[in-house]
PDB file of C-alpha atoms in Angstrom:
ATOM      1  CA  MET A   1      60.647 -64.955  26.411  1.00 43.00           C
ATOM      2  CA  THR A   2      59.599 -67.891  28.639  1.00 41.00           C
ATOM      3  CA  ARG A   3      56.415 -69.608  27.538  1.00 44.00           C
ATOM      4  CA  ALA A   4      53.582 -70.111  29.997  1.00 44.00           C
ATOM      5  CA  PRO A   5      53.032 -73.703  31.198  1.00 46.00           C
ATOM      6  CA  ALA A   6      50.878 -75.805  28.881  1.00 45.00           C
ATOM      7  CA  ARG A   7      48.192 -76.049  31.576  1.00 43.00           C
ATOM      8  CA  ALA A   8      47.896 -72.223  31.720  1.00 45.00           C
ATOM      9  CA  ARG A   9      47.546 -72.024  27.948  1.00 50.00           C
ATOM     10  CA  THR A  10      44.864 -74.749  28.070  1.00 42.00           C
ATOM     11  CA  LEU A  11      42.973 -72.814  30.722  1.00 44.00           C
ATOM     12  CA  LEU A  12      43.122 -69.689  28.542  1.00 49.00           C
ATOM     13  CA  ALA A  13      41.726 -71.561  25.553  1.00 46.00           C
ATOM     14  CA  SER A  14      38.963 -73.012  27.729  1.00 44.00           C
ATOM     15  CA  ALA A  15      38.098 -69.579  29.113  1.00 49.00           C
ATOM     16  CA  LEU A  16      37.847 -68.142  25.619  1.00 53.00           C
ATOM     17  CA  SER A  17      35.592 -71.008  24.559  1.00 44.00           C
ATOM     18  CA  VAL A  18      33.343 -70.276  27.525  1.00 42.00           C
ATOM     19  CA  THR A  19      33.291 -66.588  26.536  1.00 47.00           C
ATOM     20  CA  VAL A  20      32.103 -67.461  23.043  1.00 43.00           C
ATOM     21  CA  LEU A  21      29.432 -69.807  24.400  1.00 40.00           C
ATOM     22  CA  LEU A  22      28.162 -67.193  26.849  1.00 42.00           C
ATOM     23  CA  ILE A  23      28.006 -64.557  24.122  1.00 44.00           C
ATOM     24  CA  THR A  24      26.103 -66.899  21.808  1.00 40.00           C
ATOM     25  CA  ALA A  25      23.675 -67.923  24.548  1.00 37.00           C
ATOM     26  CA  ALA A  26      23.022 -64.313  25.518  1.00 41.00           C
ATOM     27  CA  CYS A  27      22.253 -63.349  21.936  1.00 41.00           C
ATOM     28  CA  ALA A  28      19.919 -66.299  21.396  1.00 36.00           C
ATOM     29  CA  GLY A  29      18.054 -65.925  24.677  1.00 36.00           C
ATOM     30  CA  SER A  30      17.323 -62.218  24.730  1.00 38.00           C
ATOM     31  CA  GLY A  31      15.864 -61.597  21.303  1.00 39.00           C
ATOM     32  CA  ARG A  32      18.362 -58.748  20.778  1.00 38.00           C
ATOM     33  CA  ASP A  33      21.369 -58.890  18.511  1.00 40.00           C
ATOM     34  CA  VAL A  34      23.950 -57.422  20.879  1.00 37.00           C
ATOM     35  CA  PRO A  35      23.037 -57.715  24.574  1.00 36.00           C
ATOM     36  CA  ARG A  36      26.109 -57.523  26.787  1.00 39.00           C
ATOM     37  CA  ALA A  37      26.876 -56.558  30.353  1.00 41.00           C
ATOM     38  CA  LEU A  38      29.249 -53.671  30.859  1.00 40.00           C
ATOM     39  CA  PRO A  39      32.771 -54.363  32.144  1.00 39.00           C
ATOM     40  CA  GLN A  40      33.013 -55.251  35.810  1.00 41.00           C
ATOM     41  CA  GLY A  41      32.853 -52.152  37.993  1.00 37.00           C
ATOM     42  CA  VAL A  42      31.455 -49.888  35.258  1.00 36.00           C
ATOM     43  CA  SER A  43      27.999 -48.418  35.783  1.00 38.00           C
ATOM     44  CA  GLU A  44      25.639 -47.280  33.057  1.00 39.00           C
ATOM     45  CA  PRO A  45      27.451 -44.512  31.158  1.00 36.00           C
ATOM     46  CA  PRO A  46      25.948 -41.047  31.056  1.00 36.00           C
ATOM     47  CA  ALA A  47      24.282 -39.864  27.901  1.00 37.00           C
ATOM     48  CA  ALA A  48      26.401 -37.964  25.417  1.00 35.00           C
ATOM     49  CA  THR A  49      26.095 -34.240  25.926  1.00 35.00           C
ATOM     50  CA  SER A  50      26.874 -31.151  23.916  1.00 37.00           C
ATOM     51  CA  SER A  51      27.052 -27.502  24.768  1.00 35.00           C
ATOM     52  CA  SER A  52      24.166 -26.602  22.489  1.00 35.00           C
ATOM     53  CA  PRO A  53      21.666 -28.112  20.024  1.00 36.00           C
ATOM     54  CA  SER A  54      23.717 -26.651  17.186  1.00 36.00           C
ATOM     55  CA  ALA A  55      26.796 -28.550  18.389  1.00 36.00           C
ATOM     56  CA  THR A  56      24.924 -31.865  18.187  1.00 38.00           C
ATOM     57  CA  ALA A  57      23.560 -30.977  14.759  1.00 37.00           C
ATOM     58  CA  SER A  58      27.038 -30.074  13.547  1.00 38.00           C
ATOM     59  CA  SER A  59      28.474 -33.383  14.783  1.00 43.00           C
ATOM     60  CA  SER A  60      25.689 -35.331  13.102  1.00 46.00           C
ATOM     61  CA  ALA A  61      26.268 -33.470   9.857  1.00 45.00           C
ATOM     62  CA  VAL A  62      29.956 -34.406   9.868  1.00 46.00           C
ATOM     63  CA  THR A  63      29.465 -38.101  10.652  1.00 48.00           C
ATOM     64  CA  GLY A  64      26.155 -38.676   8.891  1.00 51.00           C
ATOM     65  CA  ARG A  65      24.745 -40.092  12.135  1.00 54.00           C
ATOM     66  CA  SER A  66      21.066 -40.179  13.048  1.00 51.00           C
ATOM     67  CA  THR A  67      21.791 -40.687  16.778  1.00 54.00           C
ATOM     68  CA  PRO A  68      23.976 -38.708  19.232  1.00 55.00           C
ATOM     69  CA  VAL A  69      27.711 -39.351  19.144  1.00 73.00           C
ATOM     70  CA  LEU A  70      28.972 -41.434  22.067  1.00 85.00           C
ATOM     71  CA  ASN A  71      31.278 -39.446  24.313  1.00 88.00           C
ATOM     72  CA  ASP A  72      34.771 -40.372  25.526  1.00 88.00           C
ATOM     73  CA  GLU A  73      33.550 -41.931  28.773  1.00 91.00           C
ATOM     74  CA  GLN A  74      31.040 -44.123  26.974  1.00 92.00           C
ATOM     75  CA  LEU A  75      33.625 -45.323  24.467  1.00 94.00           C
ATOM     76  CA  ARG A  76      36.080 -46.173  27.241  1.00 94.00           C
ATOM     77  CA  ALA A  77      33.361 -48.186  28.972  1.00 94.00           C
ATOM     78  CA  ALA A  78      32.916 -50.203  25.781  1.00 95.00           C
ATOM     79  CA  LEU A  79      36.576 -51.291  25.536  1.00 97.00           C
ATOM     80  CA  ILE A  80      37.653 -54.837  26.286  1.00 97.00           C
ATOM     81  CA  THR A  81      40.045 -55.263  29.215  1.00 96.00           C
ATOM     82  CA  GLU A  82      42.770 -57.611  30.389  1.00 94.00           C
ATOM     83  CA  ALA A  83      40.179 -59.177  32.703  1.00 95.00           C
ATOM     84  CA  ASP A  84      38.244 -60.346  29.651  1.00 95.00           C
ATOM     85  CA  LEU A  85      41.268 -62.344  28.479  1.00 94.00           C
ATOM     86  CA  GLY A  86      42.841 -63.321  31.780  1.00 94.00           C
ATOM     87  CA  PRO A  87      46.491 -64.329  32.309  1.00 93.00           C
ATOM     88  CA  PRO A  88      48.925 -64.123  30.612  1.00 94.00           C
ATOM     89  CA  TRP A  89      47.382 -60.949  29.104  1.00 96.00           C
ATOM     90  CA  ALA A  90      48.220 -57.595  30.693  1.00 96.00           C
ATOM     91  CA  ASP A  91      48.214 -53.883  29.892  1.00 95.00           C
ATOM     92  CA  ALA A  92      50.798 -53.145  27.213  1.00 94.00           C
ATOM     93  CA  GLN A  93      53.966 -51.282  28.134  1.00 88.00           C
ATOM     94  CA  GLY A  94      54.218 -49.688  24.696  1.00 88.00           C
ATOM     95  CA  PRO A  95      53.716 -50.356  20.984  1.00 87.00           C
ATOM     96  CA  ALA A  96      55.159 -53.597  19.623  1.00 88.00           C
ATOM     97  CA  LEU A  97      58.546 -53.111  17.972  1.00 84.00           C
ATOM     98  CA  TRP A  98      57.462 -55.090  14.913  1.00 86.00           C
ATOM     99  CA  ARG A  99      55.076 -52.314  13.897  1.00 85.00           C
ATOM    100  CA  ASP A 100      57.932 -50.112  12.709  1.00 87.00           C
ATOM    101  CA  GLY A 101      60.365 -52.929  11.991  1.00 85.00           C
ATOM    102  CA  THR A 102      58.173 -55.051   9.712  1.00 91.00           C
ATOM    103  CA  LEU A 103      54.838 -53.376   8.982  1.00 92.00           C
ATOM    104  CA  LYS A 104      56.449 -50.198   7.595  1.00 91.00           C
ATOM    105  CA  ALA A 105      56.572 -51.719   4.148  1.00 93.00           C
ATOM    106  CA  THR A 106      55.800 -51.162   0.481  1.00 95.00           C
ATOM    107  CA  ALA A 107      54.505 -53.344  -2.360  1.00 97.00           C
ATOM    108  CA  ASP A 108      54.229 -52.991  -6.125  1.00 96.00           C
ATOM    109  CA  ASP A 109      50.460 -53.531  -6.233  1.00 97.00           C
ATOM    110  CA  GLY A 110      48.410 -50.570  -5.043  1.00 96.00           C
ATOM    111  CA  ASP A 111      45.845 -52.581  -3.077  1.00 97.00           C
ATOM    112  CA  CYS A 112      48.530 -54.645  -1.366  1.00 98.00           C
ATOM    113  CA  TRP A 113      50.523 -51.532  -0.471  1.00 97.00           C
ATOM    114  CA  ARG A 114      47.379 -49.963   0.927  1.00 97.00           C
ATOM    115  CA  LEU A 115      46.779 -53.096   3.032  1.00 98.00           C
ATOM    116  CA  LEU A 116      50.260 -52.757   4.536  1.00 97.00           C
ATOM    117  CA  GLU A 117      49.510 -49.123   5.367  1.00 96.00           C
ATOM    118  CA  VAL A 118      46.244 -50.130   7.025  1.00 96.00           C
ATOM    119  CA  LEU A 119      48.036 -52.757   9.130  1.00 95.00           C
ATOM    120  CA  TYR A 120      50.573 -50.145  10.210  1.00 94.00           C
ATOM    121  CA  THR A 121      48.124 -47.318  10.970  1.00 93.00           C
ATOM    122  CA  GLU A 122      45.309 -49.622  12.140  1.00 94.00           C
ATOM    123  CA  GLU A 123      42.842 -47.294  10.424  1.00 94.00           C
ATOM    124  CA  PRO A 124      40.944 -49.221   7.711  1.00 96.00           C
ATOM    125  CA  PHE A 125      38.102 -46.681   7.979  1.00 95.00           C
ATOM    126  CA  GLY A 126      40.375 -43.644   8.045  1.00 91.00           C
ATOM    127  CA  VAL A 127      40.792 -41.301  10.997  1.00 89.00           C
ATOM    128  CA  PRO A 128      37.722 -41.183  13.307  1.00 87.00           C
ATOM    129  CA  VAL A 129      35.674 -38.011  12.916  1.00 84.00           C
ATOM    130  CA  GLY A 130      34.562 -37.782  16.546  1.00 84.00           C
ATOM    131  CA  PRO A 131      35.401 -39.169  19.988  1.00 89.00           C
ATOM    132  CA  ARG A 132      37.555 -42.265  20.062  1.00 92.00           C
ATOM    133  CA  ALA A 133      39.009 -44.721  22.562  1.00 95.00           C
ATOM    134  CA  SER A 134      41.605 -47.474  22.403  1.00 96.00           C
ATOM    135  CA  VAL A 135      43.275 -50.140  24.507  1.00 97.00           C
ATOM    136  CA  THR A 136      46.438 -52.178  23.952  1.00 97.00           C
ATOM    137  CA  LEU A 137      47.099 -55.502  25.668  1.00 97.00           C
ATOM    138  CA  ASP A 138      50.119 -57.829  25.599  1.00 96.00           C
ATOM    139  CA  ASP A 139      50.240 -61.623  25.731  1.00 95.00           C
ATOM    140  CA  THR A 140      53.235 -61.883  28.041  1.00 92.00           C
ATOM    141  CA  ALA A 141      53.738 -65.572  27.218  1.00 92.00           C
ATOM    142  CA  GLU A 142      53.664 -65.549  23.417  1.00 89.00           C
ATOM    143  CA  GLY A 143      54.666 -61.932  22.791  1.00 91.00           C
ATOM    144  CA  ALA A 144      51.493 -61.101  20.862  1.00 94.00           C
ATOM    145  CA  GLN A 145      49.884 -57.684  21.121  1.00 96.00           C
ATOM    146  CA  LEU A 146      46.151 -56.995  20.795  1.00 97.00           C
ATOM    147  CA  ARG A 147      44.797 -53.507  20.160  1.00 97.00           C
ATOM    148  CA  GLU A 148      41.195 -52.313  19.992  1.00 98.00           C
ATOM    149  CA  GLN A 149      40.067 -48.931  18.678  1.00 96.00           C
ATOM    150  CA  ILE A 150      36.497 -47.670  18.566  1.00 95.00           C
ATOM    151  CA  GLY A 151      35.070 -44.430  17.233  1.00 92.00           C
ATOM    152  CA  ALA A 152      32.732 -42.659  14.862  1.00 89.00           C
ATOM    153  CA  HIS A 153      33.234 -42.857  11.104  1.00 90.00           C
ATOM    154  CA  ARG A 154      31.222 -41.767   8.107  1.00 88.00           C
ATOM    155  CA  PRO A 155      28.885 -44.659   7.193  1.00 88.00           C
ATOM    156  CA  ASP A 156      29.917 -44.569   3.525  1.00 91.00           C
ATOM    157  CA  ASP A 157      33.593 -44.834   4.498  1.00 92.00           C
ATOM    158  CA  VAL A 158      32.867 -47.860   6.682  1.00 94.00           C
ATOM    159  CA  GLU A 159      30.907 -49.725   4.017  1.00 95.00           C
ATOM    160  CA  ARG A 160      33.524 -49.027   1.335  1.00 96.00           C
ATOM    161  CA  ALA A 161      36.337 -50.211   3.612  1.00 97.00           C
ATOM    162  CA  LEU A 162      34.555 -53.435   4.564  1.00 97.00           C
ATOM    163  CA  ALA A 163      33.824 -54.221   0.925  1.00 98.00           C
ATOM    164  CA  TRP A 164      37.474 -53.530  -0.001  1.00 98.00           C
ATOM    165  CA  LEU A 165      38.867 -55.703   2.804  1.00 98.00           C
ATOM    166  CA  ALA A 166      36.710 -58.599   1.635  1.00 97.00           C
ATOM    167  CA  THR A 167      38.409 -58.524  -1.791  1.00 98.00           C
ATOM    168  CA  LEU A 168      41.982 -58.735  -0.500  1.00 98.00           C
ATOM    169  CA  PRO A 169      42.369 -62.516  -0.048  1.00 98.00           C
ATOM    170  CA  GLU A 170      41.859 -62.763  -3.805  1.00 97.00           C
ATOM    171  CA  LYS A 171      43.671 -59.565  -4.856  1.00 97.00           C
ATOM    172  CA  CYS A 172      46.634 -59.927  -2.479  1.00 98.00           C
ATOM    173  CA  GLY A 173      46.663 -63.610  -1.578  1.00 98.00           C
ATOM    174  CA  ALA A 174      50.447 -63.750  -2.023  1.00 98.00           C
ATOM    175  CA  PHE A 175      52.823 -60.888  -2.766  1.00 98.00           C
ATOM    176  CA  ARG A 176      56.281 -59.533  -2.020  1.00 97.00           C
ATOM    177  CA  ALA A 177      56.859 -56.561   0.272  1.00 96.00           C
ATOM    178  CA  ALA A 178      59.949 -54.451   0.958  1.00 94.00           C
ATOM    179  CA  THR A 179      60.732 -53.071   4.412  1.00 90.00           C
ATOM    180  CA  ALA A 180      63.360 -50.607   5.591  1.00 78.00           C
ATOM    181  CA  GLY A 181      64.372 -52.607   8.660  1.00 80.00           C
ATOM    182  CA  SER A 182      63.458 -56.269   8.074  1.00 85.00           C
ATOM    183  CA  GLY A 183      64.412 -56.974   4.474  1.00 87.00           C
ATOM    184  CA  ALA A 184      62.096 -58.478   1.866  1.00 92.00           C
ATOM    185  CA  GLN A 185      58.936 -60.187   3.081  1.00 95.00           C
ATOM    186  CA  ASP A 186      56.753 -62.864   1.524  1.00 96.00           C
ATOM    187  CA  VAL A 187      53.182 -61.901   2.431  1.00 97.00           C
ATOM    188  CA  GLU A 188      50.119 -64.136   2.525  1.00 98.00           C
ATOM    189  CA  VAL A 189      46.579 -62.838   3.048  1.00 98.00           C
ATOM    190  CA  THR A 190      43.653 -65.070   3.982  1.00 98.00           C
ATOM    191  CA  GLU A 191      40.129 -64.476   5.175  1.00 98.00           C
ATOM    192  CA  LEU A 192      39.550 -64.795   8.919  1.00 98.00           C
ATOM    193  CA  PRO A 193      35.870 -65.674   9.418  1.00 97.00           C
ATOM    194  CA  LEU A 194      34.201 -63.883  12.335  1.00 97.00           C
ATOM    195  CA  PRO A 195      30.951 -64.878  14.082  1.00 96.00           C
ATOM    196  CA  ASP A 196      27.901 -63.674  12.158  1.00 96.00           C
ATOM    197  CA  THR A 197      26.694 -62.066  15.389  1.00 96.00           C
ATOM    198  CA  ALA A 198      29.749 -59.783  15.675  1.00 97.00           C
ATOM    199  CA  GLY A 199      28.239 -56.374  14.922  1.00 96.00           C
ATOM    200  CA  ASP A 200      26.087 -55.444  11.939  1.00 95.00           C
ATOM    201  CA  ALA A 201      28.776 -55.887   9.271  1.00 96.00           C
ATOM    202  CA  ARG A 202      32.297 -57.173   9.432  1.00 97.00           C
ATOM    203  CA  ALA A 203      35.449 -58.190   7.566  1.00 98.00           C
ATOM    204  CA  ALA A 204      38.608 -59.805   8.922  1.00 98.00           C
ATOM    205  CA  LEU A 205      41.954 -60.939   7.545  1.00 98.00           C
ATOM    206  CA  ARG A 206      44.954 -62.933   8.687  1.00 98.00           C
ATOM    207  CA  VAL A 207      48.184 -61.569   7.205  1.00 98.00           C
ATOM    208  CA  THR A 208      51.528 -63.334   7.559  1.00 97.00           C
ATOM    209  CA  LEU A 209      54.898 -61.798   6.642  1.00 97.00           C
ATOM    210  CA  THR A 210      57.882 -64.131   6.383  1.00 96.00           C
ATOM    211  CA  GLY A 211      61.423 -62.983   5.678  1.00 92.00           C
ATOM    212  CA  GLY A 212      64.274 -60.935   7.056  1.00 74.00           C
ATOM    213  CA  GLU A 213      67.784 -59.839   6.270  1.00 70.00           C
ATOM    214  CA  PRO A 214      69.834 -62.239   4.093  1.00 70.00           C
ATOM    215  CA  ASP A 215      72.216 -63.135   6.939  1.00 72.00           C
ATOM    216  CA  ALA A 216      69.460 -63.713   9.518  1.00 71.00           C
ATOM    217  CA  ALA A 217      67.105 -66.611  10.141  1.00 74.00           C
ATOM    218  CA  PRO A 218      63.651 -66.042   8.581  1.00 80.00           C
ATOM    219  CA  ALA A 219      61.076 -64.621  10.960  1.00 90.00           C
ATOM    220  CA  ARG A 220      57.312 -64.972  10.636  1.00 95.00           C
ATOM    221  CA  LEU A 221      54.969 -62.191  11.745  1.00 96.00           C
ATOM    222  CA  THR A 222      51.233 -62.905  11.926  1.00 97.00           C
ATOM    223  CA  VAL A 223      48.684 -60.097  12.198  1.00 98.00           C
ATOM    224  CA  ASP A 224      44.911 -60.528  12.441  1.00 98.00           C
ATOM    225  CA  LEU A 225      42.834 -57.506  11.428  1.00 98.00           C
ATOM    226  CA  ALA A 226      39.123 -57.347  12.266  1.00 98.00           C
ATOM    227  CA  ALA A 227      36.956 -54.399  11.202  1.00 98.00           C
ATOM    228  CA  ILE A 228      33.369 -54.276  12.461  1.00 97.00           C
ATOM    229  CA  ARG A 229      30.452 -51.893  12.087  1.00 96.00           C
ATOM    230  CA  VAL A 230      28.227 -51.633  15.155  1.00 94.00           C
ATOM    231  CA  GLY A 231      25.252 -49.438  14.388  1.00 90.00           C
ATOM    232  CA  GLU A 232      26.806 -46.102  13.488  1.00 86.00           C
ATOM    233  CA  ASP A 233      30.153 -46.769  15.182  1.00 92.00           C
ATOM    234  CA  ALA A 234      33.073 -48.994  14.277  1.00 95.00           C
ATOM    235  CA  VAL A 235      35.551 -51.314  15.978  1.00 97.00           C
ATOM    236  CA  VAL A 236      39.045 -52.067  14.693  1.00 97.00           C
ATOM    237  CA  LEU A 237      40.848 -54.969  16.343  1.00 98.00           C
ATOM    238  CA  THR A 238      44.385 -56.176  15.611  1.00 97.00           C
ATOM    239  CA  ASN A 239      46.141 -59.172  17.134  1.00 98.00           C
ATOM    240  CA  GLY A 240      49.691 -59.859  16.063  1.00 96.00           C
ATOM    241  CA  GLY A 241      53.137 -61.094  16.921  1.00 95.00           C
ATOM    242  CA  PHE A 242      56.081 -63.313  15.990  1.00 94.00           C
ATOM    243  CA  GLY A 243      54.931 -66.089  18.316  1.00 92.00           C
ATOM    244  CA  GLU A 244      51.645 -67.942  18.268  1.00 92.00           C
ATOM    245  CA  VAL A 245      48.764 -65.625  17.364  1.00 95.00           C
ATOM    246  CA  ARG A 246      45.537 -67.369  18.276  1.00 94.00           C
ATOM    247  CA  ALA A 247      42.655 -66.912  15.881  1.00 97.00           C
ATOM    248  CA  GLU A 248      40.208 -67.934  18.613  1.00 96.00           C
ATOM    249  CA  VAL A 249      41.363 -64.950  20.672  1.00 96.00           C
ATOM    250  CA  THR A 250      40.753 -62.610  17.744  1.00 97.00           C
ATOM    251  CA  ARG A 251      37.283 -64.055  17.114  1.00 97.00           C
ATOM    252  CA  ALA A 252      36.200 -64.053  20.756  1.00 97.00           C
ATOM    253  CA  MET A 253      37.413 -60.509  21.397  1.00 97.00           C
ATOM    254  CA  ALA A 254      35.854 -59.242  18.155  1.00 97.00           C
ATOM    255  CA  GLN A 255      32.498 -60.621  19.280  1.00 97.00           C
ATOM    256  CA  LEU A 256      32.881 -59.243  22.788  1.00 97.00           C
ATOM    257  CA  ALA A 257      34.023 -55.823  21.564  1.00 97.00           C
ATOM    258  CA  ALA A 258      31.080 -55.518  19.170  1.00 97.00           C
ATOM    259  CA  ASP A 259      28.549 -56.623  21.790  1.00 97.00           C
ATOM    260  CA  ARG A 260      29.896 -54.320  24.457  1.00 96.00           C
ATOM    261  CA  LEU A 261      29.872 -51.300  22.142  1.00 96.00           C
ATOM    262  CA  ALA A 262      26.296 -52.070  21.105  1.00 94.00           C
ATOM    263  CA  GLU A 263      25.192 -52.279  24.728  1.00 94.00           C
ATOM    264  CA  VAL A 264      26.868 -48.996  25.649  1.00 94.00           C
ATOM    265  CA  ALA A 265      25.218 -47.326  22.660  1.00 90.00           C
ATOM    266  CA  ARG A 266      21.838 -48.781  23.635  1.00 88.00           C
ATOM    267  CA  LEU A 267      22.120 -47.468  27.182  1.00 86.00           C
ATOM    268  CA  GLY A 268      23.217 -44.071  25.876  1.00 75.00           C
ATOM    269  CA  ARG A 269      20.159 -43.834  23.637  1.00 66.00           C
ATOM    270  CA  LEU A 270      17.875 -44.744  26.522  1.00 58.00           C
ATOM    271  CA  ARG A 271      19.246 -41.896  28.605  1.00 57.00           C
ATOM    272  CA  VAL A 272      19.065 -39.206  25.898  1.00 45.00           C
TER     273      VAL A 272
END
């Protein structure tokens, strides 16, 4: 795939730096942790509704929430978009082929095997128990793919998952994985620090898998995984590919995703 001109890549990096600065300035100037404007062209979302008081009570009992569950429209309004990243990012045409080819893998250690499963399913908190929304975007220059998922999860599940993810750079810093389609892989796991202002709690990893079939040149897949709690909702963000996977993109979009979800939730509460 043809790489974008160096000037275009520089402009992208500059735009992302500006995004981070604007987010930081907004947080510092407003006195609120997560003030963010909604995506361009999106008005204040309607409040979540249910067919009866018992329906709301039932949903709260399942999720352990103390506030109404955000509905599908509200969650979609909270998603990041290709406009937030700018060229060369665009709506994805389908799932990346490396998900099945490389991430469908096993390992001898239970925690490391579980990490591989989480990377493949993109569900560190388990399956959402209520409404959910997702978006997938492709970097058409580098071949990376970024995916965001947001939804409701049981608070205990979220806290346990975040605590577990934080242990993996030590537990699974380096290990060997076996895949069905890409041969043996040498896996490295490192912490990926996120801004302290990204949500209420967070954990993020950078995972690299290097290997391939014996008669093929080694290939290196990099996948960033960011898991963030925002109030009583959660964001899962992955950014991966065989080309250059930019950590600054992962960090900036994690911050933006958390802030936007918090703002949508705030507006929803005001309208209840």
